[in-house]
XYZ file of N, CA and C in Angstrom:
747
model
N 185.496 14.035 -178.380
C 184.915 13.613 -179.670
C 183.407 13.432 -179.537
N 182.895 13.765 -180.764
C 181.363 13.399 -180.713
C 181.304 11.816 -180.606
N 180.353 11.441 -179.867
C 179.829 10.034 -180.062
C 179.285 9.385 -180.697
N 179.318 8.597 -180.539
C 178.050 7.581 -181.863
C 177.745 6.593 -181.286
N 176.826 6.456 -181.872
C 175.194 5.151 -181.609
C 176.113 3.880 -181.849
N 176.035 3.076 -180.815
C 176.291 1.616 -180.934
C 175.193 0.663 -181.810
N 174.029 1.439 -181.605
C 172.976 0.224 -182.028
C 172.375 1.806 -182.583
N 172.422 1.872 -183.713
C 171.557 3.219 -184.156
C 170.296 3.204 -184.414
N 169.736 4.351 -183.995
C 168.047 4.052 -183.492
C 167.495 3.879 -184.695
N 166.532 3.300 -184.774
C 165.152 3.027 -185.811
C 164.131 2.839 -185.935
N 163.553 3.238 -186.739
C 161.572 3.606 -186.624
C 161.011 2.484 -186.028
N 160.018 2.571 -185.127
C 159.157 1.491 -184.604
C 158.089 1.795 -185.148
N 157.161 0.309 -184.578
C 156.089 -0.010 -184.986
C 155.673 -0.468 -184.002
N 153.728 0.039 -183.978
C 152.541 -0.367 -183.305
C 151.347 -0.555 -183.505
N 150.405 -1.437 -183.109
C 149.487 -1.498 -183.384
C 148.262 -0.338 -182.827
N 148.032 0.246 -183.940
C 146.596 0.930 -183.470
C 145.303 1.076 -182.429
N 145.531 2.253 -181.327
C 144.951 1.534 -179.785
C 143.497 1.535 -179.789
N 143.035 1.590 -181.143
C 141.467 1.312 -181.648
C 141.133 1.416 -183.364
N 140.074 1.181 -183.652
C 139.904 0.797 -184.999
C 139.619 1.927 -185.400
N 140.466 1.743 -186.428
C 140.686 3.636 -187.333
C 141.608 4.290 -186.649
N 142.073 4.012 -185.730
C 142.470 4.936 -184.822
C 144.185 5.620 -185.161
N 144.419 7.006 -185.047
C 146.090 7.671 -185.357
C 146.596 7.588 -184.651
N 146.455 6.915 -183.161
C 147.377 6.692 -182.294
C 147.907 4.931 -181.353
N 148.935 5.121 -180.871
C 149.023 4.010 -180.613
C 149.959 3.942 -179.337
N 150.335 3.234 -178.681
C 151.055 2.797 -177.026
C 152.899 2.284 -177.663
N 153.699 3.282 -177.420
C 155.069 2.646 -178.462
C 155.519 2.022 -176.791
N 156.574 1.489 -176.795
C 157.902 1.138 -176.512
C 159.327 2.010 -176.903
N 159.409 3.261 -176.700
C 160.501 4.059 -177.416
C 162.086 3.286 -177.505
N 162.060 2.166 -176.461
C 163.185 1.661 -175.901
C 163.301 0.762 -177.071
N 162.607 0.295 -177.670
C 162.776 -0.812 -179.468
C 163.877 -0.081 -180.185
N 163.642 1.324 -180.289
C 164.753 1.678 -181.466
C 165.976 1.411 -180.967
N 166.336 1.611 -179.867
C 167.798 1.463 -179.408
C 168.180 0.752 -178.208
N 169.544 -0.121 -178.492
C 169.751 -0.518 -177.101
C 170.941 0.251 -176.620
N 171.042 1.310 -177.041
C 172.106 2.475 -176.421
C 171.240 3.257 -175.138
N 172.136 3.750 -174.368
C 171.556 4.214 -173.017
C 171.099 5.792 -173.330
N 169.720 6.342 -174.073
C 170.086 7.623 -174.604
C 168.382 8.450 -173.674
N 168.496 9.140 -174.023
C 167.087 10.117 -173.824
C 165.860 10.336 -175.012
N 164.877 10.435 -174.541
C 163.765 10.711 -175.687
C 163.193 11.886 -175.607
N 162.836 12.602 -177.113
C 162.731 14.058 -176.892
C 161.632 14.461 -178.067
N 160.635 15.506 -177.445
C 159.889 15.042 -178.285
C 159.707 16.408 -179.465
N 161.404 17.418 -179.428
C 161.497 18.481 -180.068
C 163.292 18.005 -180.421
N 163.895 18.815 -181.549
C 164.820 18.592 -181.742
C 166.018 19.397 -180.605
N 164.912 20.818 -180.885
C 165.713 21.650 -179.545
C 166.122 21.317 -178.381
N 164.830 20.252 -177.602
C 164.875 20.094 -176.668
C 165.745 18.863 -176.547
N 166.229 18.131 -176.980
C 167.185 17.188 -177.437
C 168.750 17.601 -177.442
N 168.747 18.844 -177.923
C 170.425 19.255 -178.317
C 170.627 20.021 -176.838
N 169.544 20.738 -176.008
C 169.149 21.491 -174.939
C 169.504 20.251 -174.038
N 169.173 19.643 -173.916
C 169.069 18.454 -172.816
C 167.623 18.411 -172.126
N 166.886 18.968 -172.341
C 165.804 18.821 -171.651
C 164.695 18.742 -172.465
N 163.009 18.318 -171.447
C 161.973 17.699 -171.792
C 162.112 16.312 -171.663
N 163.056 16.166 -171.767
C 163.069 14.067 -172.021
C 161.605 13.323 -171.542
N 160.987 12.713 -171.852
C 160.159 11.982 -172.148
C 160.429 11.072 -170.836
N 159.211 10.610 -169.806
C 159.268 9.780 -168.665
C 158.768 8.306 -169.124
N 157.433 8.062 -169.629
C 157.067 6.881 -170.066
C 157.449 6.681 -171.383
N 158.758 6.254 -171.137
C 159.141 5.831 -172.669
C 159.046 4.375 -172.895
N 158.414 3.098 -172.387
C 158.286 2.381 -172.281
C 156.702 2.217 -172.799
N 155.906 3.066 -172.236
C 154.468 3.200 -172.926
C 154.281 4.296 -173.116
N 154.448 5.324 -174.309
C 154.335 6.328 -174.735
C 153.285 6.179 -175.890
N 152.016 7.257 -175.627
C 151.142 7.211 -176.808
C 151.444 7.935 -177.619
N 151.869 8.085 -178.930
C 151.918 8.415 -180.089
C 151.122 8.307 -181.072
N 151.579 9.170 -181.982
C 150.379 9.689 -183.496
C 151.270 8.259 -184.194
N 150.859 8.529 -185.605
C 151.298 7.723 -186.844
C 152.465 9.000 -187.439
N 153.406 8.862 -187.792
C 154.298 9.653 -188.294
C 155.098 10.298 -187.428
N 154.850 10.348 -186.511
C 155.368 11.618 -185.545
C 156.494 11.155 -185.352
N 157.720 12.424 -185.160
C 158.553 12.109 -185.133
C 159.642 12.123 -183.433
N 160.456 11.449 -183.215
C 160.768 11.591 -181.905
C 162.256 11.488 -181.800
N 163.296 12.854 -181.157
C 164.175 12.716 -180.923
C 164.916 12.216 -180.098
N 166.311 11.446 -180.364
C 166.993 10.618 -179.703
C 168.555 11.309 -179.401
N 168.877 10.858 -177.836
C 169.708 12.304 -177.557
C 170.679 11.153 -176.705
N 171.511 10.891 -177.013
C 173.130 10.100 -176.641
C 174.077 10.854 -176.034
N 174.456 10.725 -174.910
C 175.596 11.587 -174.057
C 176.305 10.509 -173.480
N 178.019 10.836 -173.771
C 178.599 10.619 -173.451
C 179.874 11.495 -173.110
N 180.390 11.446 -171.826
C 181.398 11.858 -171.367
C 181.194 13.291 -171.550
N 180.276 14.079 -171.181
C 179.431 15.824 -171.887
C 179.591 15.795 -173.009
N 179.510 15.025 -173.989
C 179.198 15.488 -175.562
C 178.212 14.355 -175.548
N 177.456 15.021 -176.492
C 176.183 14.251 -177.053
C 175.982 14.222 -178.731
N 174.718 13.298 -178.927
C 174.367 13.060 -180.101
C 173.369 12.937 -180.539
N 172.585 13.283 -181.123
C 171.090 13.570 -181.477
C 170.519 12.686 -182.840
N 169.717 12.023 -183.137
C 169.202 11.213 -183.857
C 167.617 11.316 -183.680
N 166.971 10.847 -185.063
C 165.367 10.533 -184.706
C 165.122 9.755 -185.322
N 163.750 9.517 -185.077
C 162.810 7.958 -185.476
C 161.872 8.384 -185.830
N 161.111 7.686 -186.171
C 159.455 7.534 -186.795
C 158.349 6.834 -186.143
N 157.705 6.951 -185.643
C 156.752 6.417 -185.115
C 155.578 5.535 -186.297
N 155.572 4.880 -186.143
C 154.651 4.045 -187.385
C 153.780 3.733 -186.911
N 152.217 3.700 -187.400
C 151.079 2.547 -186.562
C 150.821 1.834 -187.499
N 150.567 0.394 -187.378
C 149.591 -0.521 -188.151
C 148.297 -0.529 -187.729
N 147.664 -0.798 -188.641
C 146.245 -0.432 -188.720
C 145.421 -1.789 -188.019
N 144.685 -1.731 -186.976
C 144.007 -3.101 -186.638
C 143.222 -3.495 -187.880
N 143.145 -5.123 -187.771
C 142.520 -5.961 -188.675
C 140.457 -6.002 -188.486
N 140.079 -6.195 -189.539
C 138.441 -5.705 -189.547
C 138.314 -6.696 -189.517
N 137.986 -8.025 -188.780
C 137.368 -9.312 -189.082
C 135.925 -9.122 -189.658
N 135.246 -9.847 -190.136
C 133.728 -9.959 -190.857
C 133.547 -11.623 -190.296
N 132.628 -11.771 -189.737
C 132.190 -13.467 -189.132
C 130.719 -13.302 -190.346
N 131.092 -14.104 -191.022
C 129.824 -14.833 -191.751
C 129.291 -16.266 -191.467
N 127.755 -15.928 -191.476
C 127.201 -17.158 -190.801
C 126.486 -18.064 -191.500
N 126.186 -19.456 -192.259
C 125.624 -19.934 -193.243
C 123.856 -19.676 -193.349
N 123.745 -19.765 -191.843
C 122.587 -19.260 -191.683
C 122.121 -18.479 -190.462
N 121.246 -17.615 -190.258
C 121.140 -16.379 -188.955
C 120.019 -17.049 -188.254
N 119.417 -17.607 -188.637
C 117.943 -17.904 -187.708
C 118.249 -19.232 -188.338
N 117.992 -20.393 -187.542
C 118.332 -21.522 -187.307
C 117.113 -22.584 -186.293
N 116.471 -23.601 -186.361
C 115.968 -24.290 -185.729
C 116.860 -25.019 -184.430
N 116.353 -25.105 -183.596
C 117.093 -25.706 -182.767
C 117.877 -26.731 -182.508
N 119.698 -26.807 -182.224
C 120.360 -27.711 -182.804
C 120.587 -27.997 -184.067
N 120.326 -27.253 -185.112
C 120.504 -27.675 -186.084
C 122.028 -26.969 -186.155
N 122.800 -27.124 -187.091
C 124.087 -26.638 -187.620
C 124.506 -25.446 -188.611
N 125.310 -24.805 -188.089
C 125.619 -23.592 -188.945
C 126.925 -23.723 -189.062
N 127.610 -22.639 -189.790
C 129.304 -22.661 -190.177
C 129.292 -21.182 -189.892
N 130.077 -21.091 -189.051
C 130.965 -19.678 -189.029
C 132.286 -19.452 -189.785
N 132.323 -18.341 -190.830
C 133.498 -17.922 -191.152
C 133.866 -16.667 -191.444
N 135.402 -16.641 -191.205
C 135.893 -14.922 -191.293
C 136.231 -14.553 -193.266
N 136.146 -13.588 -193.438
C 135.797 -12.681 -194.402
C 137.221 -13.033 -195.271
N 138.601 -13.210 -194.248
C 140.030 -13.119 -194.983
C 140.819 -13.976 -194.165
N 141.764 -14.324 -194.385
C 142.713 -15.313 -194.108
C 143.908 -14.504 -192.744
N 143.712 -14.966 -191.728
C 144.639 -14.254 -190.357
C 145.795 -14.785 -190.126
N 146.625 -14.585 -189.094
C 147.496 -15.662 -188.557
C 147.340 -16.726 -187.504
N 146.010 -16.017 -186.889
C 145.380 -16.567 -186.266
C 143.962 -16.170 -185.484
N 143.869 -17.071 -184.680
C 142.135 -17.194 -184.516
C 142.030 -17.775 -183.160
N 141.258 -17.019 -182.121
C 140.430 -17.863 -180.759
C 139.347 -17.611 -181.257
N 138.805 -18.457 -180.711
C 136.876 -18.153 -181.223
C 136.232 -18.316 -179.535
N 134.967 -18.098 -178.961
C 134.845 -17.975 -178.492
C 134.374 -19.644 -177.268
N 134.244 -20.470 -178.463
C 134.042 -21.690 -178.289
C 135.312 -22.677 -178.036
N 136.659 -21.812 -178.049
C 137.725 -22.273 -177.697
C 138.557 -23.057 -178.775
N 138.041 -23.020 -180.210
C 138.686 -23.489 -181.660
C 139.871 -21.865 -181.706
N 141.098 -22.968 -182.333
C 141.456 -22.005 -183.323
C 141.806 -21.446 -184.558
N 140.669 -22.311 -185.556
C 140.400 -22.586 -186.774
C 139.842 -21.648 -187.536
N 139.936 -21.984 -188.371
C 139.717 -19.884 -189.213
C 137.543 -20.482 -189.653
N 137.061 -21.654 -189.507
C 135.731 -21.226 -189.825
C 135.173 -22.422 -188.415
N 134.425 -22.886 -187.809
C 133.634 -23.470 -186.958
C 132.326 -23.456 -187.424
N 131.862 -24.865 -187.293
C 130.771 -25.392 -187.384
C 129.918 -25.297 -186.064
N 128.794 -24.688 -185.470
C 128.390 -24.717 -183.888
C 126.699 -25.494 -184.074
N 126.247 -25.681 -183.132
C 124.806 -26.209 -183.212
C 124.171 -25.580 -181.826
N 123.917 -24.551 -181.863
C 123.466 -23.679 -180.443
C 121.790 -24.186 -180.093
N 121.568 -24.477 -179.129
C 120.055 -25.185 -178.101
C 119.592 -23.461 -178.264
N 119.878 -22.183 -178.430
C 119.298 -21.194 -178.029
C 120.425 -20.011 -178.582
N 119.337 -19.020 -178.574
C 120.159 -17.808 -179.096
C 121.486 -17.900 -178.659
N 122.533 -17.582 -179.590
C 123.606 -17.722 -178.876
C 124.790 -16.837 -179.686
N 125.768 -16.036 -179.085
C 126.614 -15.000 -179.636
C 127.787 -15.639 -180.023
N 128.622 -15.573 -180.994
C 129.637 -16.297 -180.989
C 130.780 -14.722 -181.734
N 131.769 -15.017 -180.336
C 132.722 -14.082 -181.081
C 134.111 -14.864 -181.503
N 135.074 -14.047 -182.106
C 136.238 -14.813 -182.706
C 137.575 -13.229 -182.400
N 138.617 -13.956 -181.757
C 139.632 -12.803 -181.776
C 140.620 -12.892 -183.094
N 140.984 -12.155 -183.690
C 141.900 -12.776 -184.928
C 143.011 -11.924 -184.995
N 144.285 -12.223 -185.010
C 145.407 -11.544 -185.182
C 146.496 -11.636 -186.681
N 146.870 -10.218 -187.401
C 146.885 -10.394 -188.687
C 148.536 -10.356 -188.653
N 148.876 -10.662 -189.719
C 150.799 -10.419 -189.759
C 151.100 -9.307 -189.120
N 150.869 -8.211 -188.615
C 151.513 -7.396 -188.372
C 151.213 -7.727 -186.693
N 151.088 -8.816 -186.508
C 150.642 -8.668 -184.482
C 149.456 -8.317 -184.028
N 148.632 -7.499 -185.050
C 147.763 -6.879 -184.300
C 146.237 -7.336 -184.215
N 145.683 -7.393 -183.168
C 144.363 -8.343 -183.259
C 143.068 -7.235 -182.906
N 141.885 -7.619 -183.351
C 141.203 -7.340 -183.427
C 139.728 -8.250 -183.098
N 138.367 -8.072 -182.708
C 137.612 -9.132 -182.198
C 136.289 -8.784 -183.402
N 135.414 -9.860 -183.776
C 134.119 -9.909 -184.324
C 133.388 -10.661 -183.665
N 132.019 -10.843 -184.027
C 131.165 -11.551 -183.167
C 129.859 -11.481 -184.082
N 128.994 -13.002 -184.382
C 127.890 -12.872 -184.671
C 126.717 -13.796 -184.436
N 125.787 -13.497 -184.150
C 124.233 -14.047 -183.566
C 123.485 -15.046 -184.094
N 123.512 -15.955 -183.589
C 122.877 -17.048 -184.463
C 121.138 -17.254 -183.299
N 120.408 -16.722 -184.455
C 118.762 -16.456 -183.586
C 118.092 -18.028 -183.992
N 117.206 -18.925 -182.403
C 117.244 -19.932 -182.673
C 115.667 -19.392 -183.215
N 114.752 -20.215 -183.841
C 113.567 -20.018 -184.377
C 112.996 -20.705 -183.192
N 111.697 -19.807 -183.144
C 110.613 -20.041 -181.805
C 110.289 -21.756 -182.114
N 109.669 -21.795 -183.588
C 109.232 -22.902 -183.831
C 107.608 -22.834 -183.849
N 107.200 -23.576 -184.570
C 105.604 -23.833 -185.007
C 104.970 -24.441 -183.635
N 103.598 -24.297 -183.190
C 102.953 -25.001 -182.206
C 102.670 -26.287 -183.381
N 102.285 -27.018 -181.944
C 101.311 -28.451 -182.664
C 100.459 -27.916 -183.226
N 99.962 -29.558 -184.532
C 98.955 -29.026 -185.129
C 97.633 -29.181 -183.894
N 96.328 -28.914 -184.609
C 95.296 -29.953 -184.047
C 94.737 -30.478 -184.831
N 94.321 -31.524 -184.136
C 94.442 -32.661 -185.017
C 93.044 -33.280 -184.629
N 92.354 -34.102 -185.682
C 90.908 -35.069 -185.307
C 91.186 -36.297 -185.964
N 90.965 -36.909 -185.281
C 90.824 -38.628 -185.157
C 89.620 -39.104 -185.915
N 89.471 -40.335 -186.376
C 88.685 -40.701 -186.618
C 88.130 -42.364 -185.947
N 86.661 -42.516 -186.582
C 86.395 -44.021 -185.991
C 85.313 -44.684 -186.899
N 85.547 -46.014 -187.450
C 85.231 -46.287 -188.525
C 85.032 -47.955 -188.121
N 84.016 -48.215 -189.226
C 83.686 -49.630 -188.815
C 84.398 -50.619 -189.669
N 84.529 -51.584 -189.133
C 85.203 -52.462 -189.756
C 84.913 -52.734 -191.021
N 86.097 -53.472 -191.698
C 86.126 -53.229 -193.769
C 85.604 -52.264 -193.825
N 85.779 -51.281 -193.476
C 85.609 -49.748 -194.203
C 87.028 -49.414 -195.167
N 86.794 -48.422 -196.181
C 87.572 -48.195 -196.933
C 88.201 -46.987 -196.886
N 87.763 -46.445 -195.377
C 88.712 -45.014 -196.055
C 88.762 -44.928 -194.010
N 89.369 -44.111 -193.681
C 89.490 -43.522 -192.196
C 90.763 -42.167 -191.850
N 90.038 -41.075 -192.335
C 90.888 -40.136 -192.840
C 91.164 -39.346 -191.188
N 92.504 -39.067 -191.433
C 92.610 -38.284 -190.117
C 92.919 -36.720 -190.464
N 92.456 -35.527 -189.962
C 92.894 -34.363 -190.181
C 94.093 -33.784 -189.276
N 94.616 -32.234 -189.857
C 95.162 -31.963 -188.541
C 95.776 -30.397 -189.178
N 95.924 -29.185 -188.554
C 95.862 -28.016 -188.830
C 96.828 -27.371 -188.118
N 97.706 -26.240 -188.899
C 98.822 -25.611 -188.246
C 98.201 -24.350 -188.678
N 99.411 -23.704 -187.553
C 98.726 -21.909 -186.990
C 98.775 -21.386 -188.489
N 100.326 -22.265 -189.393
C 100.106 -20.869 -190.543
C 99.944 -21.958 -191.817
N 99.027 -21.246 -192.750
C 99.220 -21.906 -193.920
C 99.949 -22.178 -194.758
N 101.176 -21.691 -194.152
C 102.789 -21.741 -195.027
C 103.309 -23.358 -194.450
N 102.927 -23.453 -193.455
C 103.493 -24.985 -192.712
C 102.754 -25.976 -193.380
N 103.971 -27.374 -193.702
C 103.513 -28.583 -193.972
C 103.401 -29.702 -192.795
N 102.393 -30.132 -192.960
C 101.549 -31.269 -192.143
C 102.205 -32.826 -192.260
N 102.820 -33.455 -191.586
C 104.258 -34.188 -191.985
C 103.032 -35.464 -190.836
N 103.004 -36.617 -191.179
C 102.575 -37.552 -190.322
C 103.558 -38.878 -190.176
N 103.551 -39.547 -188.581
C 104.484 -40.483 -188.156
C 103.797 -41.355 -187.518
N 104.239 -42.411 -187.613
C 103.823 -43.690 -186.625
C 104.087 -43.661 -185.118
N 105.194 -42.846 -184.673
C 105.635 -42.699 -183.452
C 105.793 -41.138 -183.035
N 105.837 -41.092 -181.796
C 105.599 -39.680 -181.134
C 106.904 -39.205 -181.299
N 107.993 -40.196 -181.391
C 109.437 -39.524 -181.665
C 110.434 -40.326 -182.523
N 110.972 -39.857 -183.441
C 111.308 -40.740 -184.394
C 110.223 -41.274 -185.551
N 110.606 -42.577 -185.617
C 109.452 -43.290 -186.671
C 109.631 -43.459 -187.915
N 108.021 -43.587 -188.378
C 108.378 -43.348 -189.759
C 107.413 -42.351 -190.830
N 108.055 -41.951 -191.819
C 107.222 -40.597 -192.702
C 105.957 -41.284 -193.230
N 105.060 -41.452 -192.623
C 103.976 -42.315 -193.447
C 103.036 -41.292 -194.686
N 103.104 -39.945 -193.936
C 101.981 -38.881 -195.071
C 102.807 -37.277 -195.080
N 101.693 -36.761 -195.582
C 102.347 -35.533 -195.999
C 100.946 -34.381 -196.296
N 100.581 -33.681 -195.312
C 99.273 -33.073 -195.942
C 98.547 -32.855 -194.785
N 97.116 -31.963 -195.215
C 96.300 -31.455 -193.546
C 95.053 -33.022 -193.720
N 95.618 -33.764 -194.155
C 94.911 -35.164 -194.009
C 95.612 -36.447 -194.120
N 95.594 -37.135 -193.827
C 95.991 -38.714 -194.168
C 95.406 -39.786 -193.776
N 95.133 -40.531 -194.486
C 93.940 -41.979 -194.473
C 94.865 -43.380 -194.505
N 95.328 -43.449 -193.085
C 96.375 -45.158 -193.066
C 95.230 -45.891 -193.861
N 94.165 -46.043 -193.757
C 93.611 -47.412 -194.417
C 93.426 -47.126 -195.869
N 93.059 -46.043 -196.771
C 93.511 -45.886 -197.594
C 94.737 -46.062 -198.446
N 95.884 -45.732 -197.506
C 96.813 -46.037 -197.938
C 97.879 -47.253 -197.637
N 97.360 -48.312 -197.294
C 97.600 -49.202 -196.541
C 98.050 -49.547 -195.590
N 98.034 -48.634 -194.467
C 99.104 -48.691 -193.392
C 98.642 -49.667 -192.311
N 97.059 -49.252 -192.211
C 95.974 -50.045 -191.665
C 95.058 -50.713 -192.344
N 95.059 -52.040 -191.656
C 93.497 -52.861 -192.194
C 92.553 -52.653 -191.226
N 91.157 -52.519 -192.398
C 90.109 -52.407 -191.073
C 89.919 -53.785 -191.151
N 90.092 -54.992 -191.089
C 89.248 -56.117 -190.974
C 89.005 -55.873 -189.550
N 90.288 -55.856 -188.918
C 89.991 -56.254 -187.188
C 89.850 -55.214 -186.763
N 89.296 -55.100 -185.478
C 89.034 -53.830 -184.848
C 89.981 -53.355 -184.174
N 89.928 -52.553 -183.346
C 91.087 -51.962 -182.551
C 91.206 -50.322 -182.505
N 92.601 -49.622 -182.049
C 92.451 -48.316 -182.313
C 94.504 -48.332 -182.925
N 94.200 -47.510 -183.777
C 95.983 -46.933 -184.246
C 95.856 -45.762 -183.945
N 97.127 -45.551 -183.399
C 98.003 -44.168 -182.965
C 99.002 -43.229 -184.395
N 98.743 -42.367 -184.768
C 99.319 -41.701 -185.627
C 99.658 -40.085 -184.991
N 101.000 -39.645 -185.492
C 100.827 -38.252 -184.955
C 101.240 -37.586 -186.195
N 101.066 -36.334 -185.753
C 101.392 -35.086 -186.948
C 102.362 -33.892 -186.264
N 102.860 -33.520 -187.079
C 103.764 -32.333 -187.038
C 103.723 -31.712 -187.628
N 103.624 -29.873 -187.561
C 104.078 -28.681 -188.640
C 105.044 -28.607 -188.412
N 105.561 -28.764 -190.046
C 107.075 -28.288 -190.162
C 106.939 -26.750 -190.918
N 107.470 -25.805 -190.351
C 107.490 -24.560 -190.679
C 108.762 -23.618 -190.648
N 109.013 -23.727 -192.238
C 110.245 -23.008 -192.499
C 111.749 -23.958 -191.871
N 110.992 -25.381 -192.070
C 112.506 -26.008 -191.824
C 112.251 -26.464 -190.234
N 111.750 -25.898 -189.371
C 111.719 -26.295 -188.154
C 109.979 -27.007 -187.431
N 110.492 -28.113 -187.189
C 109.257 -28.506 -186.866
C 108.632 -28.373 -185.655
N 107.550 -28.586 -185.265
C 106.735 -28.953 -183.866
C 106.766 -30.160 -182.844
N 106.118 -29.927 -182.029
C 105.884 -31.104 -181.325
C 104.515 -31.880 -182.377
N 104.394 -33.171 -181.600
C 103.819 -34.071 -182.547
C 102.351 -34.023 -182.011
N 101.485 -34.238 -182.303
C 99.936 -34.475 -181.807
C 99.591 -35.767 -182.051
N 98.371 -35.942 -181.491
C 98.227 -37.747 -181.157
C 97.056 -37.679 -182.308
N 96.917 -38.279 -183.086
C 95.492 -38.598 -184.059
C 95.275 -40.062 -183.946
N 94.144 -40.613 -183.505
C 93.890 -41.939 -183.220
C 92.445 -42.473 -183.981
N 92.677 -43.403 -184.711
C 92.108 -44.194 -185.602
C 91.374 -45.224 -185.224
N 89.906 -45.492 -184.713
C 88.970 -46.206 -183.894
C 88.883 -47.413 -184.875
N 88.771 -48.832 -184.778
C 88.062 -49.037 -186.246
C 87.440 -50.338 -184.632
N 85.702 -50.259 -185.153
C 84.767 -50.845 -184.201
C 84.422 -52.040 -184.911
């Protein structure tokens, strides 16, 4: 008698062994758990020969078809399958911002919704927040319903940053009414930001001048000297601070 398939074979599926790509790495052994041969002609199937050696990792097209050849007791049985590929997933990493001051914070996120996500920072959350000290690459692996994963990756450029301004001091005699300090950045797009302290502090001015005794920060009655510094802030990222010092004799 002719035989028949205990477990009758059926089309597999694989993921695509590159992006775009018509071919893919099968497992021929998925369609069936019957003990049969793989053939990659019908002839050669009903013939007994050609059978297929790596049927365990066999590269295949999308469609192609592959015959399945069952013997038992010298009669046999011939069947085929389909080879299917799924298409790898296109991740898109969008970044809130590409050029970034140093430490400051960005959000990474993917374009569409996965099953999942490594990122390169070791999250496996579909968007990450990072704060990179320096240029820094961030990739993400993402795998879509069908199994199949695919990798993106994108650059977050830190900004050089503005030099100090320079800056002039002034020195002024006591009850004087004005003691203006200057101070100048490389570009005229940068704002001139002034502080009480070299780090931290507080926002006392705003401009390529500022006058504490004018604005009350300082009295000249008594003499002495005040410390003020300045910073260009340019395009969001600022400088180091410069020393402007205020004489009053």
């Amino acid at each position: 008698p002719i035989p028949s398939f205990v477990d009758v074979p059926v089309d597999i599926y694989a993921c695509a062994s590159v992006l775009n790509g018509n071919t893919a790495v099968f497992d021929l052994t998925e369609s069936t758990d019957d003990v049969v041969t793989f053939h990659l002609s019908a002839g050669d199937a009903n013939d007994g020969i050609g059978a297929l050696v790596n049927v365990t990792n066999y590269s295949g097209s999308d469609g192609q078809v592959v015959y399945v050849r069952k013997m038992v007791a010298g009669c046999f049985i011939v069947d085929e399958i389909v080879l299917n590929i799924y298409p790898l997933p296109t991740p898109v990493v969008t970044a809130s911002e590409l050029v970034i001051c140093s430490g400051e914070t960005v959000t990474l996120t993917l374009d569409q919704t996965y099953s999942s996500y490594i990122w390169s920072t070791g999250s496996t959350m579909s968007s990450i927040m990072v704060s990179p000290l320096t240029t820094t690459t961030y990739s993400v692996t993402v795998e879509d319903a069908n199994g199949c994963a695919n990798s993106a990756s994108v650059t977050i450029t830190i900004s050089t940053g503005p030099q100090a301004p320079v800056v002039i001091g002034n020195s002024v005699c006591t009850s004087s009414t004005s003691g203006v300090l200057t101070a100048e950045c490389e570009s005229l797009t940068c704002t001139v930001n002034w502080y009480d302290q070299l780090v931290g502090g507080t926002l006392v001015g705003t401009g390529l001048s500022y006058d504490p005794i004018a604005e009350g920060d300082v009295s000249s009655a008594t003499a002495g000297t005040h410390n003020f510094y300045a910073e260009c802030n340019c395009e969001g990222c600022p400088s180091e601070r410069s020393l402007a010092v205020l004489t009053i004799d």
